[in-house]
Short mmCIF file of C-alpha atoms in Angstrom, two decimals:
data_model
loop_
_atom_site.label_atom_id
_atom_site.label_comp_id
_atom_site.label_asym_id
_atom_site.label_seq_id
_atom_site.Cartn_x
_atom_site.Cartn_y
_atom_site.Cartn_z
CA MET E 1 -30.95 -5.82 19.01
CA LEU E 2 -31.08 -5.41 22.48
CA TYR E 3 -29.25 -1.78 24.25
CA ILE E 4 -28.32 -0.68 27.49
CA ILE E 5 -28.14 3.12 27.69
CA THR E 6 -27.24 4.89 30.41
CA TYR E 7 -26.61 8.49 30.77
CA ASP E 8 -25.57 11.31 33.81
CA ILE E 9 -27.79 14.66 33.49
CA ASN E 10 -25.14 17.19 34.74
CA THR E 11 -27.09 20.12 34.81
CA THR E 12 -29.58 21.43 36.07
CA VAL E 13 -32.64 20.50 34.01
CA LYS E 14 -35.12 18.90 35.78
CA ASP E 15 -37.41 18.27 32.25
CA TYR E 16 -35.98 14.75 31.32
CA SER E 17 -39.15 14.43 28.69
CA SER E 18 -37.18 15.15 25.25
CA LEU E 19 -34.70 12.81 26.31
CA TYR E 20 -37.30 10.01 27.54
CA GLU E 21 -39.49 10.94 24.82
CA CYS E 22 -36.48 10.18 22.24
CA ILE E 23 -35.61 6.94 23.53
CA LYS E 24 -39.12 5.56 22.98
CA LYS E 25 -39.05 6.84 19.56
CA LEU E 26 -36.05 4.97 18.18
CA GLY E 27 -37.07 1.81 19.52
CA ASP E 28 -39.77 -0.92 19.33
CA SER E 29 -39.69 -1.52 22.61
CA TYR E 30 -37.87 -0.63 25.91
CA GLN E 31 -37.97 -0.09 29.68
CA HIS E 32 -36.31 2.28 32.34
CA PRO E 33 -36.02 0.14 35.81
CA LEU E 34 -34.01 2.21 37.24
CA GLU E 35 -33.62 6.37 37.00
CA SER E 36 -30.87 6.76 34.86
CA VAL E 37 -30.99 3.19 33.23
CA TRP E 38 -33.10 2.49 30.29
CA PHE E 39 -33.02 -0.65 27.64
CA LEU E 40 -34.32 -0.93 24.06
CA SER E 41 -35.00 -2.82 21.55
CA SER E 42 -34.33 -1.46 18.35
CA SER E 43 -33.16 -2.14 14.65
CA TYR E 44 -30.64 1.09 14.93
CA ASN E 45 -27.09 0.61 15.79
CA ALA E 46 -25.41 1.97 19.02
CA THR E 47 -23.88 4.75 17.38
CA PHE E 48 -27.14 5.96 16.15
CA ILE E 49 -29.08 5.89 19.05
CA CYS E 50 -26.34 7.44 20.43
CA ASN E 51 -25.83 10.61 18.20
CA MET E 52 -29.72 10.81 18.16
CA LEU E 53 -29.70 11.28 22.22
CA LYS E 54 -26.74 13.56 22.47
CA GLN E 55 -29.15 15.65 20.74
CA GLU E 56 -31.36 15.95 23.46
CA MET E 57 -28.58 16.31 26.28
CA THR E 58 -25.75 19.14 26.55
CA ASP E 59 -21.93 19.01 26.24
CA LYS E 60 -22.08 18.25 30.30
CA ASP E 61 -23.41 15.16 30.37
CA HIS E 62 -22.81 11.88 29.13
CA VAL E 63 -24.05 8.76 27.62
CA PHE E 64 -23.59 5.04 26.92
CA VAL E 65 -25.28 2.45 24.66
CA GLY E 66 -24.08 -0.59 24.07
CA GLU E 67 -25.68 -3.51 22.44
CA LEU E 68 -26.72 -6.94 25.11
CA LYS E 69 -26.14 -10.17 22.82
CA ALA E 70 -28.22 -12.91 22.94
CA ASP E 71 -25.45 -14.93 25.12
CA SER E 72 -24.52 -11.83 27.82
CA ASP E 73 -24.07 -12.88 31.19
CA VAL E 74 -26.19 -10.64 33.37
CA GLN E 75 -27.84 -10.46 36.47
CA GLY E 76 -29.57 -8.27 38.81
CA TRP E 77 -32.67 -7.04 41.85
CA LEU E 78 -35.03 -5.97 39.11
CA PRO E 79 -38.40 -6.46 38.90
CA LYS E 80 -39.75 -9.63 37.26
CA SER E 81 -42.19 -7.81 34.60
CA PHE E 82 -38.63 -6.70 33.90
CA TRP E 83 -36.60 -9.82 33.39
CA ASP E 84 -39.96 -11.41 31.39
CA TRP E 85 -39.28 -8.65 29.12
CA PHE E 86 -35.38 -8.66 29.20
CA LYS E 87 -35.54 -12.96 28.56
CA SER E 88 -38.52 -12.33 25.34
CA GLU E 89 -36.22 -9.61 23.73
CA LYS E 90 -32.78 -10.93 23.92
CA GLN E 91 -33.97 -13.79 21.83
#
């Protein structure tokens, strides 16, 4: 399954490495095309992913995890390498 993960870090934390590593470990492949947006191919469901990410965040932070379906209507201005990955993962 393909997910979009987006978040707001509302604390003064500057080191996101533990959050990034958590995201990477939850998926088979991933893309990080925007500062607080990741795309993740994973066999886990959105609830599990969200619960794992919340362990790396504070109560002041926010996170959204949503599944993208093969027929999801999407558009944007991102590098070609992202779109190539996206098309191969959402099949």
